Amino acid sequence: MAQKACRVASGGRLVRSRGMKIPHVRPGRFHFRATADCAIAGSGLSSPGRYMSGSYAFLRDGAQRWLLAVSLPADLADWVDYVAILSLLVFMWGEGPMALAGFAVCLALPYALVGPLLASWVDRGNPGGAMLLANLGRAATTAMVLAAPNTEVLLGVVFLRSCVDSAFAPARQAMIQRVTEDRDLGAVNGLHHGLNQTAKVAGPAFGGVLLTMLPFSGVIAINACLSLLAALACLPLVGRGRNGAEAPEVAGGGFLAGFAVFQRDRLLMVALLFAAGAFFSFFLYDSQLGLVAELFGLGQGGFAMSVAASGGGGIAGALLAGRLSGGQPLRLMVLAASISGLATIGVALWALNGWAMPLAPFLLILAAMGGATAMMTVPFRVLMQRRVPSAVMARASAASEAVITATMLAAPVLGGAIAASWGVAAALLSGGILIVLLAAGTAASLTALRTRPT
């Protein structure tokens, strides 16, 4: 295992960590206590009060406000686009399951294949410019949907759009890291993820309303305008957050440097494997929740309300995680996953017994599960932004997204096979048990990392 650096506030001097020279990091940003065990600095084993963010005072910074102004239309455009293209495939062109499966693959696969490659370019340039170009490219490829004559061409356009868009999230994570004080990382990430969850709830509804009022071409035009609006909001960020001097050991290495970050840092590797495994577990049953609602006799209305409840829980969970993830991000991830897993097991056992579940408790459980998912996502981002050198932040973000996306693509197929063979409740039970086992294993790994001599 390669030697790993621990960034510390050095008061203007170069410091050494396990034999490696570490450049000065400005106090107040990526600040860690200079303990002897620097291998676990920022891991969540320090005092939680040290990083607790009690307000949104960071919004006084213009860069933070512009980042939010970029995120809102960009995230909303994703979901309006999703609803519009699904409606085109199903209701206008009469396509079936194979076309929808192809749509899902073309939508997600570029984030695993192309994102890490584009992230190398993001790290070499500046994240504000990368976000600008990503949104301009997204607007152009969204408009290209109108020229697609058939399903095959449309799926090609969707794939191209996702390729362009795969640079946006790593660039945003890099920008957040570079312009945010360490104490505010939790609150900033929580607010951004809360906006993302709000768009996830409001976007499909907004897209559905637009489809009832406008022709398909009008909806696509509005969606392209949302991406253009996000691009305009990027302009004040261009040139902000440029990379400072970094140690040569981490400044290069191409797109593989993003994956190498996790190989060098045991704690980050544990967090990534845990996050990937947990999201795999979630997606074993996520696509089956409509059948679960039907199993409980709740019908289409109950399922629609459960989706909204899950989204609402995600918003609340993101904001709460922003306040709690500052000092103990990985421990918070483990706690959230444990709660989600136990709730999932409870629902599965309830269904296996053939009992009906009233709507109210079902909605509360789905809200808790949505909140738990958000309380895993936000701390993981905070942990990365604290421990990953800024010279490779975009690549590390893209690498983690690639790993998680790959597992998420495989999970629904396996979950569907389990449900087809042993019933929907079996898929729920499998996912819940796996999450709890992952949480227990990760907690044990944290203990081992804390007691391991340096």
Coordinates of C-alpha atoms in Angstrom, one line a residue:
M1 CA 0.0 0.0 0.0
A2 CA 1.4 3.4 -1.0
Q3 CA 2.2 5.9 1.7
K4 CA -0.5 8.3 2.4
A5 CA -0.4 12.0 3.1
C6 CA -2.1 13.8 5.9
R7 CA -2.8 17.5 5.2
V8 CA -2.3 19.7 8.2
A9 CA -2.3 23.4 8.9
S10 CA 1.4 24.2 8.9
G11 CA 1.5 27.9 9.6
G12 CA 3.4 28.5 6.3
R13 CA 5.9 25.7 6.7
L14 CA 6.3 22.4 4.8
V15 CA 5.5 19.5 7.1
R16 CA 6.3 15.8 6.8
S17 CA 3.8 13.0 7.0
R18 CA 5.4 9.5 7.0
G19 CA 8.3 10.7 5.0
M20 CA 6.5 12.7 2.3
K21 CA 6.7 16.5 1.9
I22 CA 3.3 18.1 2.1
P23 CA 2.8 21.6 0.8
H24 CA 1.4 24.3 3.0
V25 CA -2.4 24.4 3.1
R26 CA -4.0 27.7 4.1
P27 CA -5.4 27.6 7.6
G28 CA -9.2 27.4 7.7
R29 CA -9.4 25.2 4.6
F30 CA -8.9 21.5 4.8
H31 CA -7.6 22.0 8.4
F32 CA -6.9 19.0 10.4
R33 CA -5.6 18.5 13.9
A34 CA -1.9 17.5 13.8
T35 CA -2.3 14.3 15.7
A36 CA 0.2 11.4 15.7
D37 CA -2.3 9.2 13.9
C38 CA -2.8 11.2 10.8
A39 CA -4.0 8.2 9.0
I40 CA -7.5 8.8 10.5
A41 CA -7.5 12.6 10.3
G42 CA -11.0 13.7 9.3
S43 CA -12.3 10.1 9.4
G44 CA -15.1 10.9 11.8
L45 CA -13.1 9.8 14.9
S46 CA -12.5 13.3 16.2
S47 CA -14.9 15.4 18.2
P48 CA -18.1 16.0 16.3
G49 CA -18.5 19.5 17.7
R50 CA -15.3 20.5 16.0
Y51 CA -16.9 20.5 12.6
M52 CA -20.5 21.3 13.5
S53 CA -22.0 23.9 11.3
G54 CA -24.6 25.9 13.1
S55 CA -25.7 28.3 10.3
Y56 CA -25.7 29.0 6.6
A57 CA -23.3 31.9 7.0
F58 CA -21.3 30.6 4.1
L59 CA -24.0 31.9 1.8
R60 CA -22.5 35.4 2.3
D61 CA -19.8 34.2 -0.1
G62 CA -20.8 35.0 -3.7
A63 CA -19.2 31.8 -5.0
Q64 CA -21.5 29.7 -2.8
R65 CA -24.6 31.5 -4.0
W66 CA -23.6 31.1 -7.6
L67 CA -23.0 27.4 -7.1
L68 CA -26.5 27.0 -5.8
A69 CA -27.8 29.1 -8.7
V70 CA -26.1 26.6 -11.0
S71 CA -27.3 23.5 -9.2
L72 CA -31.0 24.3 -9.2
P73 CA -31.7 24.6 -12.9
A74 CA -29.1 21.9 -13.7
D75 CA -30.7 19.3 -11.4
L76 CA -34.2 20.3 -12.4
A77 CA -33.3 19.8 -16.1
D78 CA -32.1 16.3 -15.5
W79 CA -35.6 15.2 -14.2
V80 CA -37.6 17.2 -16.8
D81 CA -35.6 15.6 -19.5
Y82 CA -36.1 12.1 -17.9
V83 CA -39.9 12.4 -17.9
A84 CA -40.1 13.9 -21.4
I85 CA -38.0 11.2 -23.0
L86 CA -39.9 8.4 -21.2
S87 CA -43.2 9.9 -22.3
L88 CA -41.9 10.1 -25.9
L89 CA -40.8 6.4 -25.9
V90 CA -43.8 5.0 -24.1
F91 CA -46.8 7.1 -25.1
M92 CA -45.8 8.6 -28.5
W93 CA -43.7 5.8 -30.0
G94 CA -45.2 2.9 -28.2
E95 CA -41.9 1.3 -27.1
G96 CA -41.7 -1.6 -24.7
P97 CA -39.4 -3.0 -22.0
M98 CA -36.3 -3.4 -24.2
A99 CA -36.3 0.2 -25.3
L100 CA -36.8 1.4 -21.7
A101 CA -33.9 -0.9 -20.6
G102 CA -31.7 0.6 -23.3
F103 CA -32.7 4.1 -22.2
A104 CA -31.6 3.3 -18.6
V105 CA -28.3 2.0 -19.8
C106 CA -27.6 4.9 -22.2
L107 CA -28.5 7.3 -19.4
A108 CA -26.2 5.8 -16.7
L109 CA -23.3 4.1 -18.4
P110 CA -21.4 7.2 -19.5
Y111 CA -21.0 8.2 -15.9
A112 CA -19.0 5.0 -15.3
L113 CA -17.1 5.0 -18.6
V114 CA -16.6 8.6 -19.7
G115 CA -16.8 10.5 -16.5
P116 CA -13.3 9.5 -15.2
L117 CA -11.7 10.5 -18.5
L118 CA -13.3 13.9 -18.6
A119 CA -12.4 14.5 -14.9
S120 CA -8.7 14.5 -15.9
W121 CA -9.5 17.6 -18.0
V122 CA -11.5 19.1 -15.2
D123 CA -8.5 18.8 -12.8
R124 CA -6.1 20.3 -15.3
G125 CA -8.3 23.3 -15.9
N126 CA -10.7 25.0 -13.6
P127 CA -14.1 23.5 -12.4
G128 CA -16.1 26.6 -13.1
G129 CA -15.2 26.5 -16.8
A130 CA -15.9 22.7 -16.9
M131 CA -19.3 23.3 -15.4
L132 CA -20.0 26.0 -18.0
L133 CA -19.1 23.8 -20.9
A134 CA -21.0 20.8 -19.5
N135 CA -24.2 22.8 -19.3
L136 CA -23.7 24.3 -22.8
G137 CA -23.2 20.8 -24.1
R138 CA -26.2 19.5 -22.2
A139 CA -28.4 22.2 -23.7
A140 CA -27.1 21.4 -27.2
T141 CA -27.6 17.6 -26.9
T142 CA -31.0 18.2 -25.3
A143 CA -32.1 20.2 -28.4
M144 CA -30.8 17.3 -30.6
V145 CA -33.6 15.1 -29.2
L146 CA -36.0 16.9 -31.5
A147 CA -34.1 15.7 -34.5
A148 CA -34.1 12.0 -33.5
P149 CA -36.2 10.1 -36.1
N150 CA -36.4 6.8 -34.2
T151 CA -35.5 5.1 -31.0
E152 CA -32.0 4.0 -32.0
V153 CA -31.0 7.6 -32.8
L154 CA -32.7 8.9 -29.7
L155 CA -30.8 6.5 -27.5
G156 CA -27.6 7.6 -29.1
V157 CA -28.4 11.2 -28.3
V158 CA -29.2 10.2 -24.7
F159 CA -25.8 8.5 -24.5
L160 CA -24.0 11.6 -25.9
R161 CA -25.9 13.9 -23.5
S162 CA -24.8 11.7 -20.5
C163 CA -21.2 11.7 -21.8
V164 CA -21.2 15.5 -21.8
D165 CA -23.0 15.7 -18.5
S166 CA -20.6 13.3 -16.8
A167 CA -18.1 16.2 -16.3
F168 CA -20.6 18.3 -14.4
A169 CA -20.8 16.4 -11.0
P170 CA -17.0 16.0 -10.6
A171 CA -16.5 19.6 -11.5
R172 CA -19.1 20.7 -8.9
Q173 CA -17.5 18.6 -6.2
A174 CA -14.1 20.0 -7.0
M175 CA -15.5 23.6 -6.9
I176 CA -17.2 23.0 -3.6
Q177 CA -13.9 21.6 -2.1
R178 CA -11.9 24.6 -3.3
V179 CA -14.3 27.5 -2.2
T180 CA -15.6 26.1 1.0
E181 CA -14.2 26.4 4.5
D182 CA -13.7 23.1 6.2
R183 CA -16.2 23.8 8.9
D184 CA -18.9 24.4 6.3
L185 CA -18.4 21.3 4.1
G186 CA -21.2 19.4 5.8
A187 CA -23.7 22.2 5.5
V188 CA -22.8 23.0 1.9
N189 CA -23.0 19.4 0.7
G190 CA -26.2 18.9 2.6
L191 CA -27.8 22.0 1.0
H192 CA -26.7 20.9 -2.5
H193 CA -28.0 17.4 -2.0
G194 CA -31.2 18.8 -0.5
L195 CA -31.7 20.8 -3.7
N196 CA -31.0 17.7 -5.8
Q197 CA -33.7 15.8 -3.9
T198 CA -36.1 18.7 -4.3
A199 CA -35.5 18.5 -8.0
K200 CA -36.0 14.8 -7.9
V201 CA -39.5 15.3 -6.4
A202 CA -40.5 18.5 -8.2
G203 CA -38.9 17.8 -11.6
P204 CA -41.1 14.9 -12.7
A205 CA -44.2 16.8 -11.6
F206 CA -43.0 19.9 -13.4
G207 CA -42.3 17.9 -16.5
G208 CA -45.7 16.2 -16.3
V209 CA -47.5 19.5 -16.0
L210 CA -45.5 20.9 -19.0
L211 CA -46.4 17.8 -21.1
T212 CA -50.1 18.5 -20.4
M213 CA -49.8 22.1 -21.5
L214 CA -47.2 22.1 -24.3
P215 CA -46.2 19.9 -27.2
F216 CA -43.2 17.6 -26.7
S217 CA -41.0 20.1 -28.7
G218 CA -41.9 22.9 -26.3
V219 CA -41.0 20.8 -23.2
I220 CA -37.6 20.0 -24.7
A221 CA -37.1 23.7 -25.6
I222 CA -37.8 24.6 -22.0
N223 CA -35.5 21.9 -20.7
A224 CA -32.7 23.2 -23.0
C225 CA -33.3 26.7 -21.6
L226 CA -32.8 25.4 -18.1
S227 CA -29.4 24.1 -19.0
L228 CA -28.6 27.4 -20.6
L229 CA -29.7 29.2 -17.4
A230 CA -27.3 26.9 -15.5
A231 CA -24.5 27.8 -17.9
L232 CA -25.1 31.5 -17.4
A233 CA -24.9 31.0 -13.7
C234 CA -21.5 29.4 -14.2
L235 CA -20.0 32.5 -15.7
P236 CA -19.0 34.2 -12.3
L237 CA -17.4 30.9 -11.3
V238 CA -15.1 30.6 -14.3
G239 CA -11.5 31.0 -13.0
R240 CA -12.6 30.6 -9.4
G241 CA -11.1 27.7 -7.4
R242 CA -8.1 27.2 -9.6
N243 CA -5.8 24.5 -8.4
G244 CA -3.0 25.5 -6.1
A245 CA 0.4 23.9 -5.8
E246 CA 0.2 20.2 -5.1
A247 CA 2.7 17.5 -4.3
P248 CA 4.0 16.0 -7.6
E249 CA 3.0 12.5 -6.4
V250 CA -0.7 13.4 -6.7
A251 CA -0.8 16.1 -9.3
G252 CA -0.6 13.9 -12.4
G253 CA -1.3 10.3 -13.3
G254 CA -4.1 10.7 -15.8
F255 CA -7.6 9.5 -15.1
L256 CA -6.3 6.5 -13.1
A257 CA -5.1 8.9 -10.4
G258 CA -8.7 9.2 -9.3
F259 CA -8.8 5.5 -8.5
A260 CA -5.3 5.6 -7.0
V261 CA -6.5 8.0 -4.3
F262 CA -8.6 5.2 -2.8
Q263 CA -5.8 2.7 -3.0
R264 CA -3.5 5.1 -1.1
D265 CA -6.1 5.9 1.6
R266 CA -7.5 2.9 3.5
L267 CA -10.3 5.0 5.1
L268 CA -11.5 6.3 1.7
M269 CA -11.3 2.7 0.3
V270 CA -13.5 1.5 3.2
A271 CA -15.9 4.3 2.6
L272 CA -16.1 3.7 -1.2
L273 CA -16.6 0.0 -0.8
F274 CA -19.3 0.6 1.8
A275 CA -21.1 3.2 -0.3
A276 CA -21.0 1.0 -3.4
G277 CA -22.2 -2.0 -1.5
A278 CA -25.0 -0.1 0.2
F279 CA -26.3 1.4 -3.0
F280 CA -26.2 -2.0 -4.6
S281 CA -28.3 -3.2 -1.7
F282 CA -30.7 -0.3 -2.1
F283 CA -31.2 -1.0 -5.8
L284 CA -31.9 -4.7 -5.3
Y285 CA -35.4 -3.6 -4.3
D286 CA -35.8 0.0 -5.3
S287 CA -37.4 -0.9 -8.7
Q288 CA -39.7 -3.3 -6.8
L289 CA -41.3 -0.8 -4.5
G290 CA -44.3 -0.4 -6.8
L291 CA -45.0 -4.1 -6.4
V292 CA -44.5 -3.8 -2.6
A293 CA -47.2 -1.1 -2.5
E294 CA -49.5 -3.3 -4.5
L295 CA -48.7 -6.2 -2.2
F296 CA -49.9 -4.1 0.7
G297 CA -53.0 -3.1 -1.2
L298 CA -52.1 0.5 -1.4
G299 CA -52.6 0.8 -5.2
Q300 CA -51.2 3.4 -7.6
G301 CA -52.1 6.3 -5.5
G302 CA -50.3 4.8 -2.5
F303 CA -47.2 4.2 -4.6
A304 CA -47.2 7.7 -6.0
M305 CA -47.4 9.1 -2.4
S306 CA -44.6 6.7 -1.3
V307 CA -42.3 8.2 -4.0
A308 CA -43.1 11.7 -2.7
A309 CA -42.5 10.6 0.9
S310 CA -39.2 9.1 0.0
G311 CA -38.2 12.3 -1.8
G312 CA -39.3 14.4 1.2
G313 CA -37.3 12.2 3.5
G314 CA -34.3 12.6 1.3
I315 CA -34.6 16.4 1.5
A316 CA -34.8 16.3 5.3
G317 CA -32.1 13.7 5.6
A318 CA -29.7 15.8 3.4
L319 CA -30.2 18.9 5.5
L320 CA -29.8 17.0 8.7
A321 CA -26.7 15.2 7.4
G322 CA -25.2 18.6 6.6
R323 CA -25.3 19.5 10.3
L324 CA -24.2 16.1 11.6
S325 CA -21.6 14.8 9.1
G326 CA -18.8 17.3 9.9
G327 CA -17.0 15.4 12.7
Q328 CA -18.0 11.8 12.1
P329 CA -18.9 11.3 8.4
L330 CA -18.3 7.6 8.0
R331 CA -19.9 6.7 11.4
L332 CA -22.9 8.6 10.3
M333 CA -23.0 6.6 7.0
V334 CA -22.9 3.4 9.0
L335 CA -25.7 4.5 11.4
A336 CA -27.9 5.6 8.5
A337 CA -27.4 2.4 6.6
S338 CA -28.2 0.4 9.7
I339 CA -31.5 2.2 10.2
S340 CA -32.4 1.8 6.5
G341 CA -31.4 -1.9 6.6
L342 CA -33.4 -2.7 9.7
A343 CA -36.4 -0.8 8.3
T344 CA -36.2 -2.8 5.1
I345 CA -36.0 -6.1 6.9
G346 CA -39.0 -5.1 8.9
V347 CA -41.1 -4.3 5.8
A348 CA -39.9 -7.5 4.2
L349 CA -40.9 -9.7 7.2
W350 CA -44.3 -7.9 7.3
A351 CA -44.9 -8.7 3.7
L352 CA -43.7 -12.3 4.0
N353 CA -46.4 -12.8 6.7
G354 CA -49.0 -11.5 4.3
W355 CA -50.1 -8.7 6.5
A356 CA -51.6 -5.5 5.1
M357 CA -49.9 -2.3 5.9
P358 CA -51.8 1.0 6.3
L359 CA -50.7 3.9 4.1
A360 CA -49.5 6.2 7.0
P361 CA -46.8 3.8 8.4
F362 CA -45.7 2.8 4.9
L363 CA -45.1 6.5 4.0
L364 CA -43.2 7.0 7.2
I365 CA -41.0 4.0 6.5
L366 CA -40.3 5.2 2.9
A367 CA -39.5 8.7 4.2
A368 CA -37.0 7.2 6.7
M369 CA -35.4 5.1 4.0
G370 CA -35.1 8.1 1.7
G371 CA -33.6 10.2 4.6
A372 CA -31.1 7.4 5.4
T373 CA -29.9 7.3 1.7
A374 CA -29.3 11.0 1.8
M375 CA -27.5 10.6 5.1
M376 CA -25.1 8.3 3.4
T377 CA -24.5 10.4 0.3
V378 CA -23.6 13.7 2.1
P379 CA -21.1 12.4 4.6
F380 CA -19.3 10.4 1.8
R381 CA -18.8 13.7 -0.1
V382 CA -17.6 15.5 3.0
L383 CA -15.1 12.7 3.7
M384 CA -13.7 12.9 0.2
Q385 CA -13.4 16.6 0.1
R386 CA -11.5 16.5 3.4
R387 CA -9.1 13.8 2.4
V388 CA -8.6 14.0 -1.3
P389 CA -5.9 16.4 -2.7
S390 CA -7.6 19.2 -4.7
A391 CA -5.4 18.3 -7.7
V392 CA -7.3 15.1 -8.2
M393 CA -10.6 15.9 -6.6
A394 CA -12.6 15.7 -9.9
R395 CA -11.0 12.4 -10.8
A396 CA -11.6 10.9 -7.4
S397 CA -15.2 12.1 -7.5
A398 CA -15.7 10.6 -11.0
A399 CA -14.0 7.4 -9.9
S400 CA -16.3 6.9 -7.0
E401 CA -19.3 7.7 -9.2
A402 CA -18.1 5.2 -11.7
V403 CA -17.8 2.4 -9.1
I404 CA -21.2 3.2 -7.5
T405 CA -22.9 3.5 -10.9
A406 CA -21.5 0.2 -12.1
T407 CA -22.9 -1.6 -9.0
M408 CA -26.3 0.2 -9.3
L409 CA -26.6 -1.0 -12.9
A410 CA -26.1 -4.6 -11.9
A411 CA -28.4 -4.6 -8.8
P412 CA -31.9 -4.2 -10.5
V413 CA -31.2 -7.2 -12.7
L414 CA -30.4 -9.4 -9.7
G415 CA -33.2 -7.9 -7.6
G416 CA -35.7 -8.7 -10.4
A417 CA -34.4 -12.2 -10.6
I418 CA -34.8 -12.7 -6.9
A419 CA -38.3 -11.2 -7.0
A420 CA -39.3 -13.4 -9.9
S421 CA -38.1 -16.6 -8.2
W422 CA -39.0 -16.1 -4.6
G423 CA -41.3 -13.0 -4.5
V424 CA -40.9 -9.2 -4.0
A425 CA -40.5 -9.6 -0.2
A426 CA -37.4 -11.8 -0.8
A427 CA -35.7 -9.0 -2.7
L428 CA -36.5 -6.6 0.1
L429 CA -35.2 -9.0 2.7
S430 CA -32.0 -9.7 0.7
G431 CA -31.3 -6.0 0.4
G432 CA -32.0 -5.2 4.0
I433 CA -29.8 -8.1 5.3
L434 CA -26.9 -7.1 3.0
I435 CA -27.0 -3.5 4.2
V436 CA -26.9 -4.4 7.9
L437 CA -24.0 -6.8 7.2
L438 CA -22.1 -4.1 5.3
A439 CA -22.7 -1.6 8.2
A440 CA -21.4 -4.1 10.7
G441 CA -18.3 -4.9 8.6
T442 CA -17.6 -1.2 8.1
A443 CA -17.9 -0.5 11.8
A444 CA -15.4 -3.2 12.5
S445 CA -13.0 -1.8 9.8
L446 CA -13.3 1.6 11.5
T447 CA -12.2 0.1 14.8
A448 CA -9.3 -1.6 13.1
L449 CA -8.2 1.6 11.4
R450 CA -8.3 3.5 14.7
T451 CA -6.2 0.9 16.6
R452 CA -3.7 0.2 13.8
P453 CA -0.3 1.6 14.6
T454 CA 1.2 4.2 12.3

